[in-house]
Tab-separated table of C-alpha atoms in Angstrom:
chain	number	residue	atom	x	y	z
A	27	MET	CA	13.126	10.405	19.137
A	28	THR	CA	10.340	10.899	16.240
A	29	HIS	CA	6.644	10.362	16.654
A	30	LEU	CA	6.781	7.273	14.608
A	31	GLN	CA	9.214	5.825	16.952
A	32	THR	CA	7.405	6.671	19.726
A	33	LEU	CA	4.233	5.651	18.404
A	34	LEU	CA	5.727	2.221	17.647
A	35	ALA	CA	7.028	1.536	21.158
A	36	SER	CA	3.218	1.198	22.025
A	37	CYS	CA	2.739	-1.559	19.999
A	38	LEU	CA	6.244	-3.279	19.243
A	39	PRO	CA	9.381	-4.709	21.292
A	40	PRO	CA	12.476	-2.373	20.901
A	41	GLU	CA	14.264	-4.240	18.508
A	42	ALA	CA	11.437	-4.589	15.877
A	43	VAL	CA	10.756	-0.595	16.349
A	44	GLN	CA	14.917	-0.695	15.154
A	45	ARG	CA	14.147	-3.206	12.604
A	46	ILE	CA	10.999	-1.662	10.870
A	47	HIS	CA	12.626	1.886	10.887
A	48	GLU	CA	16.102	0.230	8.811
A	49	GLN	CA	14.073	-1.660	6.491
A	50	MET	CA	11.295	0.859	5.486
A	51	TYR	CA	11.498	3.856	3.434
A	52	VAL	CA	9.812	6.750	5.086
A	53	HIS	CA	8.936	10.293	3.824
A	54	PRO	CA	11.174	12.835	5.658
A	55	ALA	CA	7.722	14.523	6.641
A	56	LEU	CA	6.831	12.067	8.560
A	57	GLN	CA	9.498	12.107	10.660
A	58	SER	CA	9.304	14.794	13.194
A	59	ASP	CA	10.669	15.018	16.556
A	60	VAL	CA	8.033	14.342	19.383
A	61	SER	CA	5.791	17.128	20.295
A	62	GLY	CA	2.768	17.147	22.200
A	63	THR	CA	0.622	16.498	19.251
A	64	VAL	CA	0.263	13.604	16.280
A	65	THR	CA	-0.712	14.311	13.083
A	66	ARG	CA	-3.393	11.851	11.223
A	67	ALA	CA	-0.580	11.348	8.685
A	68	GLU	CA	1.773	10.131	11.481
A	69	LEU	CA	-0.678	7.648	12.877
A	70	ALA	CA	-1.303	6.391	9.722
A	71	GLN	CA	2.282	5.631	8.770
A	72	ALA	CA	2.918	4.077	12.316
A	73	LEU	CA	-0.097	1.376	11.879
A	74	ASN	CA	1.293	0.805	8.445
A	75	MET	CA	4.641	0.242	9.640
A	76	ALA	CA	3.365	-2.072	12.682
A	77	LEU	CA	1.232	-3.876	10.083
A	78	PHE	CA	4.257	-4.569	7.618
A	79	HIS	CA	6.171	-6.109	10.627
A	80	GLY	CA	3.387	-8.239	11.814
A	81	LEU	CA	3.260	-9.535	8.243
A	82	VAL	CA	6.727	-10.322	7.495
A	83	GLN	CA	6.894	-11.992	10.869
A	84	ARG	CA	4.011	-14.551	9.525
A	85	VAL	CA	5.771	-15.222	6.196
A	86	PRO	CA	9.041	-17.047	6.336
A	87	ALA	CA	9.904	-15.999	2.407
A	88	ALA	CA	9.581	-12.733	3.574
A	89	GLN	CA	11.848	-12.829	6.345
A	90	ASP	CA	14.279	-14.181	3.826
A	91	TYR	CA	13.913	-11.457	1.300
A	92	MET	CA	14.103	-9.022	3.869
A	93	ALA	CA	17.407	-10.161	5.190
A	94	SER	CA	19.317	-10.893	1.944
A	95	ASP	CA	17.503	-8.302	-0.640
A	96	VAL	CA	16.655	-5.264	1.631
A	97	VAL	CA	18.890	-5.569	4.313
A	98	GLY	CA	21.585	-7.566	2.333
A	99	GLN	CA	21.588	-5.078	-0.515
A	100	GLN	CA	21.659	-1.732	2.185
A	101	ARG	CA	17.923	-0.553	0.545
A	102	ARG	CA	14.896	-0.177	2.014
A	103	VAL	CA	11.103	-1.077	1.248
A	104	VAL	CA	8.797	1.415	-0.343
A	105	PHE	CA	5.693	0.183	1.192
A	106	ASP	CA	2.876	0.155	-1.458
A	107	HIS	CA	-0.361	-1.246	-0.303
A	108	GLY	CA	-1.525	-3.548	2.047
A	109	ALA	CA	-4.631	-5.762	1.451
A	110	LEU	CA	-7.184	-7.196	3.909
A	111	ARG	CA	-10.255	-9.315	3.350
A	112	THR	CA	-13.533	-8.926	5.055
A	113	VAL	CA	-16.988	-10.377	4.752
A	114	ARG	CA	-20.197	-8.303	4.295
A	115	TRP	CA	-22.426	-10.170	6.629
A	116	PRO	CA	-23.663	-10.090	10.193
A	117	SER	CA	-20.505	-10.571	12.422
A	118	GLY	CA	-21.543	-10.705	16.044
A	119	ALA	CA	-20.243	-7.459	17.911
A	120	LEU	CA	-18.051	-6.053	14.591
A	121	PRO	CA	-19.482	-4.259	12.101
A	122	PRO	CA	-20.184	-6.228	8.878
A	123	GLY	CA	-17.683	-6.275	5.888
A	124	GLU	CA	-15.699	-3.083	5.262
A	125	ALA	CA	-17.565	-1.087	7.808
A	126	ALA	CA	-15.118	-2.327	10.620
A	127	PHE	CA	-12.525	-0.655	8.775
A	128	THR	CA	-13.860	2.760	7.380
A	129	ARG	CA	-14.462	3.805	10.781
A	130	LEU	CA	-10.512	3.910	11.041
A	131	LEU	CA	-9.235	4.824	7.541
A	132	ARG	CA	-11.445	7.708	6.983
A	133	PRO	CA	-10.002	9.435	10.565
A	134	LEU	CA	-6.371	8.476	9.587
A	135	GLY	CA	-7.067	10.781	6.299
A	136	PHE	CA	-7.628	7.734	3.805
A	137	GLN	CA	-10.373	8.050	1.120
A	138	LEU	CA	-11.714	5.781	-1.379
A	139	GLN	CA	-10.064	6.244	-4.200
A	140	ASP	CA	-11.637	3.613	-6.272
A	141	THR	CA	-13.958	0.023	-6.496
A	142	TYR	CA	-13.160	-2.841	-8.400
A	143	PRO	CA	-15.838	-5.864	-8.663
A	144	LEU	CA	-14.244	-9.283	-8.553
A	145	PRO	CA	-16.978	-11.203	-10.116
A	146	ARG	CA	-15.034	-14.478	-10.173
A	147	LEU	CA	-14.462	-14.664	-6.485
A	148	LYS	CA	-17.995	-12.831	-5.651
A	149	MET	CA	-16.026	-9.989	-4.138
A	150	THR	CA	-15.669	-6.321	-4.522
A	151	GLY	CA	-12.340	-4.825	-3.822
A	152	ARG	CA	-12.216	-0.917	-2.795
A	153	ALA	CA	-8.711	1.215	-2.870
A	154	TRP	CA	-7.960	3.927	0.061
A	155	CYS	CA	-5.333	6.230	-0.656
A	156	HIS	CA	-4.065	8.763	1.545
A	157	GLN	CA	-5.407	12.568	1.173
A	158	ASP	CA	-2.138	14.215	2.558
A	159	PHE	CA	0.946	11.631	1.314
A	160	PRO	CA	-0.542	9.656	-1.803
A	161	GLN	CA	2.508	8.015	-3.143
A	162	GLU	CA	4.558	8.008	0.583
A	163	ILE	CA	1.852	6.553	2.859
A	164	ALA	CA	0.665	2.657	1.705
A	165	GLN	CA	-2.678	2.280	0.492
A	166	PHE	CA	-5.661	-0.263	1.707
A	167	PHE	CA	-6.958	-2.463	-0.646
A	168	VAL	CA	-10.147	-3.814	1.331
A	169	SER	CA	-12.424	-6.550	-0.274
A	170	GLU	CA	-15.371	-8.079	0.694
A	171	LEU	CA	-16.914	-11.415	-0.160
A	172	HIS	CA	-20.429	-11.374	-0.491
A	173	PRO	CA	-21.863	-14.749	0.784
A	174	GLU	CA	-25.947	-14.119	-0.576
A	175	GLN	CA	-24.378	-15.281	-3.904
A	176	PHE	CA	-23.100	-18.638	-2.855
A	177	THR	CA	-25.439	-21.716	-1.767
A	178	MET	CA	-27.641	-21.542	1.266
A	179	PRO	CA	-25.421	-24.104	3.225
A	180	PHE	CA	-22.407	-21.854	2.591
A	181	GLN	CA	-24.343	-18.731	3.773
A	182	THR	CA	-25.414	-20.880	7.307
A	183	ALA	CA	-21.831	-21.851	7.759
A	184	VAL	CA	-20.398	-18.035	7.426
A	185	THR	CA	-23.258	-17.061	9.929
A	186	ARG	CA	-21.947	-19.843	12.302
A	187	VAL	CA	-18.677	-18.972	12.005
A	188	LEU	CA	-18.632	-15.211	12.360
A	189	SER	CA	-21.198	-14.837	15.137
A	190	THR	CA	-18.616	-15.032	18.021
A	191	SER	CA	-16.950	-12.055	16.562
A	192	ARG	CA	-16.155	-9.552	18.973
A	193	ASP	CA	-15.093	-5.840	18.215
A	194	PRO	CA	-11.773	-4.449	19.838
A	195	LEU	CA	-12.955	-0.917	19.544
A	196	GLY	CA	-14.601	0.835	22.974
A	197	PRO	CA	-16.463	3.886	23.445
A	198	GLN	CA	-13.191	5.718	24.442
A	199	ASP	CA	-11.470	4.522	20.958
A	200	VAL	CA	-14.475	5.661	18.792
A	201	ALA	CA	-14.376	9.172	20.584
A	202	ASP	CA	-10.650	9.193	19.690
A	203	LEU	CA	-11.260	8.406	16.148
A	204	GLU	CA	-14.052	10.966	15.750
A	205	GLN	CA	-11.553	13.365	17.680
A	206	LEU	CA	-9.209	12.600	14.606
A	207	ALA	CA	-11.650	12.950	11.883
A	208	ARG	CA	-12.536	16.352	13.087
A	209	ASP	CA	-9.006	17.846	13.988
A	210	GLY	CA	-6.673	15.499	11.708
A	211	LYS	CA	-4.480	15.198	14.644
A	212	LEU	CA	-4.664	13.793	18.541
A	213	PRO	CA	-2.384	14.674	21.767
A	214	LEU	CA	0.371	11.973	21.854
A	215	GLN	CA	-0.757	10.219	25.121
A	216	GLN	CA	-4.742	9.391	23.040
A	217	ALA	CA	-2.389	8.690	19.973
A	218	LEU	CA	-0.414	6.139	22.352
A	219	ARG	CA	-3.605	4.415	23.552
A	220	LEU	CA	-5.423	4.446	20.490
A	221	LEU	CA	-2.552	2.797	18.240
A	222	PRO	CA	-2.152	-0.863	19.976
A	223	VAL	CA	-6.042	-0.990	19.616
A	224	MET	CA	-6.566	0.145	16.200
A	225	LEU	CA	-4.018	-2.833	15.457
A	226	GLN	CA	-6.000	-5.538	17.515
A	227	CYS	CA	-8.451	-4.836	14.597
A	228	PHE	CA	-6.427	-6.728	11.783
A	229	ASP	CA	-6.569	-9.884	13.387
A	230	ARG	CA	-9.284	-13.077	13.609
A	231	GLN	CA	-12.262	-11.756	15.981
A	232	HIS	CA	-14.029	-14.619	15.971
A	233	GLY	CA	-13.232	-18.118	18.074
A	234	VAL	CA	-12.273	-21.986	17.232
A	235	PHE	CA	-15.198	-23.141	14.931
A	236	ALA	CA	-15.786	-26.796	13.258
A	237	LEU	CA	-13.854	-28.302	10.726
A	238	ASP	CA	-17.067	-29.294	8.690
A	239	ASP	CA	-17.626	-25.506	8.222
A	240	TYR	CA	-14.171	-24.578	6.957
A	241	GLU	CA	-14.291	-27.853	4.559
A	242	LEU	CA	-18.031	-26.579	3.552
A	243	LEU	CA	-16.739	-22.999	2.829
A	244	LEU	CA	-13.203	-24.063	1.204
A	245	ALA	CA	-15.596	-26.055	-1.272
A	246	GLU	CA	-17.360	-22.776	-2.488
A	247	SER	CA	-14.777	-20.221	-1.944
A	248	ALA	CA	-11.194	-20.368	-0.773
A	249	GLU	CA	-11.261	-16.531	0.002
A	250	MET	CA	-13.867	-17.467	2.492
A	251	ALA	CA	-11.974	-20.276	4.152
A	252	TRP	CA	-8.986	-18.239	4.355
A	253	ILE	CA	-10.962	-15.386	6.257
A	254	ALA	CA	-12.593	-18.143	8.739
A	255	THR	CA	-9.001	-19.162	9.760
A	256	GLU	CA	-7.424	-15.882	9.513
A	257	GLY	CA	-9.900	-13.100	10.121
A	258	ASN	CA	-8.760	-9.585	9.523
A	259	ALA	CA	-4.754	-9.884	9.554
A	260	PHE	CA	-3.455	-8.679	6.687
A	261	ASN	CA	-3.819	-10.914	3.472
A	262	HIS	CA	-0.692	-9.318	1.871
A	263	ALA	CA	1.947	-6.474	1.953
A	264	THR	CA	3.480	-4.896	-1.064
A	265	ASP	CA	6.923	-3.623	-1.505
A	266	ARG	CA	6.895	-1.560	-4.674
A	267	VAL	CA	9.807	-2.217	-6.708
A	268	GLY	CA	11.676	-0.483	-9.593
A	269	ASP	CA	11.589	-3.677	-11.974
A	270	VAL	CA	9.153	-6.536	-10.816
A	271	ASP	CA	10.204	-9.180	-13.334
A	272	ALA	CA	13.912	-8.847	-12.415
A	273	VAL	CA	12.925	-9.388	-8.646
A	274	ALA	CA	10.958	-12.394	-9.829
A	275	ARG	CA	13.731	-13.907	-11.719
A	276	ARG	CA	16.090	-13.119	-8.779
A	277	GLN	CA	13.476	-15.106	-6.339
A	278	ARG	CA	13.182	-17.832	-8.597
A	279	GLU	CA	17.045	-18.328	-9.003
A	280	LEU	CA	17.207	-18.251	-5.083
A	281	GLY	CA	14.736	-21.224	-4.903
A	282	ARG	CA	12.039	-18.863	-2.900
A	283	PRO	CA	8.290	-19.724	-3.655
A	284	ILE	CA	7.758	-16.827	-6.321
A	285	LYS	CA	4.685	-17.140	-8.517
A	286	ASP	CA	4.743	-18.475	-12.016
A	287	ALA	CA	3.732	-15.570	-13.535
A	288	VAL	CA	3.968	-11.646	-13.517
A	289	GLU	CA	0.556	-10.227	-13.302
A	290	VAL	CA	0.196	-6.954	-15.911
A	291	SER	CA	-2.866	-4.777	-15.609
A	292	ALA	CA	-5.038	-3.303	-18.646
A	293	SER	CA	-3.405	-0.407	-18.742
A	294	GLY	CA	0.247	-2.149	-18.805
A	295	ARG	CA	1.250	0.431	-16.291
A	296	VAL	CA	1.021	-1.943	-13.228
A	297	ARG	CA	3.005	-5.607	-12.926
A	298	GLN	CA	2.289	-7.679	-9.704
A	299	THR	CA	3.642	-10.773	-8.521
A	300	ALA	CA	4.036	-12.506	-4.952
A	301	PHE	CA	5.455	-15.456	-3.310
A	302	ARG	CA	2.999	-18.111	-2.287
A	303	ALA	CA	1.297	-18.208	0.650
A	304	ALA	CA	3.024	-19.374	3.909
A	305	THR	CA	1.531	-22.430	5.545
A	306	VAL	CA	-0.049	-22.195	9.222
A	307	GLN	CA	-1.519	-24.451	11.709
A	308	ARG	CA	-4.956	-23.500	12.761
A	309	GLU	CA	-7.381	-25.317	15.445
A	310	PHE	CA	-10.638	-26.638	14.489
A	311	LEU	CA	-13.367	-28.368	16.448
A	312	THR	CA	-14.675	-31.862	15.469
A	313	PRO	CA	-16.701	-34.338	17.612
A	314	ALA	CA	-14.019	-36.258	18.482
A	315	GLY	CA	-11.939	-32.908	19.944
A	316	GLN	CA	-10.095	-30.317	18.663
A	317	VAL	CA	-7.507	-31.092	15.887
A	318	THR	CA	-4.907	-28.994	14.053
A	319	ARG	CA	-4.768	-28.590	10.324
A	320	ALA	CA	-2.566	-26.848	7.894
A	321	VAL	CA	-3.915	-24.261	5.844
A	322	PRO	CA	-2.664	-20.874	3.934
A	323	GLY	CA	-1.299	-18.083	5.623
A	324	SER	CA	-0.353	-14.570	4.505
A	325	PHE	CA	2.295	-13.889	1.814
A	326	TYR	CA	4.497	-11.040	0.649
A	327	GLU	CA	3.627	-9.351	-2.800
A	328	PHE	CA	5.860	-7.310	-5.182
A	329	ILE	CA	4.734	-4.348	-7.557
A	330	THR	CA	6.201	-1.948	-10.241
A	331	ARG	CA	4.105	1.111	-11.081
A	332	ALA	CA	4.539	3.210	-14.245
A	333	GLU	CA	4.334	6.788	-14.052
A	334	LEU	CA	1.258	8.821	-15.275
A	335	HIS	CA	2.393	11.813	-17.143
A	336	ALA	CA	0.411	15.123	-17.512
A	337	SER	CA	-0.748	16.507	-20.356
A	338	PRO	CA	0.992	18.813	-22.260
A	339	ALA	CA	-1.806	20.876	-22.622
A	340	ALA	CA	-1.899	21.337	-19.170
A	341	ASN	CA	1.340	23.111	-19.047
A	342	ASP	CA	1.826	23.221	-15.088
A	343	PRO	CA	5.062	22.078	-14.118
A	344	ALA	CA	3.705	21.554	-10.384
A	345	GLN	CA	2.190	18.522	-11.882
A	346	GLY	CA	5.077	16.534	-12.848
A	347	THR	CA	4.820	13.214	-12.893
A	348	ARG	CA	3.142	10.447	-10.690
A	349	LEU	CA	2.731	7.534	-10.289
A	350	ASP	CA	-0.308	5.203	-11.496
A	351	LEU	CA	-1.474	4.314	-8.102
A	352	ALA	CA	-4.682	2.580	-9.390
A	353	PHE	CA	-5.503	-1.225	-8.977
A	354	ASP	CA	-6.705	-3.923	-11.742
A	355	ALA	CA	-9.461	-6.582	-11.048
A	356	GLY	CA	-7.969	-8.965	-13.451
A	357	ASN	CA	-4.432	-8.537	-11.399
A	358	ALA	CA	-6.118	-8.496	-8.100
A	359	THR	CA	-7.823	-11.779	-8.959
A	360	GLY	CA	-4.887	-13.697	-9.959
A	361	ILE	CA	-2.821	-12.409	-6.597
A	362	PHE	CA	-5.789	-13.496	-4.721
A	363	GLY	CA	-4.789	-17.058	-5.979
A	364	MET	CA	-1.779	-17.185	-3.711
A	365	THR	CA	-4.003	-18.372	-0.814
A	366	ALA	CA	-6.196	-20.906	-3.011
A	367	ALA	CA	-4.298	-23.934	-2.174
A	368	ARG	CA	-6.357	-26.847	-0.588
A	369	ALA	CA	-5.711	-27.661	3.169
């Protein structure tokens, strides 16, 4: 049994552990046999695999795609990146905005790669790439919404919604993360305890709130409305494919809810499209009692990345070719529209 299998068994049922190993490509260096110590890269990969599995369970179109286009064609997903949304605002017991996740990402070996202003959305996106396996371990695209750029009623509603947020991390978890940041590894038993707690961070931490507040947020920001109902769950997970245009055509022919157009980066090297967001049922408070409404949930994305070629002047074969791992603000803004459907 490998470390990844052992780690995933701490937070997923056995059939899910087997399924995710059958569905996802994992670099051989991340599949070592169980010993007494888990590296930061192994723990990062296990977290990514668990998060990917959770998103697929929430997106019916992704489940259909996995069954027919992945398992059915005997291939494996190359997990490119996962995206989550945060709010740079007081959030109860939870650190505000991206800080709630940088305290996990840095110890796991991720470093800030670039920052992407998203002015149309009044957000900022940041890409976090793994230092040890930049092309093999999925990146995190973490966005922050800036309520101070919206109206005062909007800001007040954000405060009410987020004020009940809890922090999944306790003192022992913080200590484990500090040890991981210092040593780059953890004893297996500590890693087994820490992984399920880290997984809890990618969830909604605040309680049920007023439907009036949801409608107020939705009127000014579909992104904040999404955060209000879904919290810090993966907004989307992205499958790195060889030809995103061909994938989009096939999904459209199969009648799946694929985006109408493929987003192309300014460089021309990064092409993205996605399934439209799943519809989920969420509870809200009203003066007459609790009600249920259909709202946008998470979605599944596809990306094709072209190679960056080393300069001939460098004359260094070790540089070879590498993928363009960058993101594009225009692409991100277009992809974010997958969750902009009104309730």
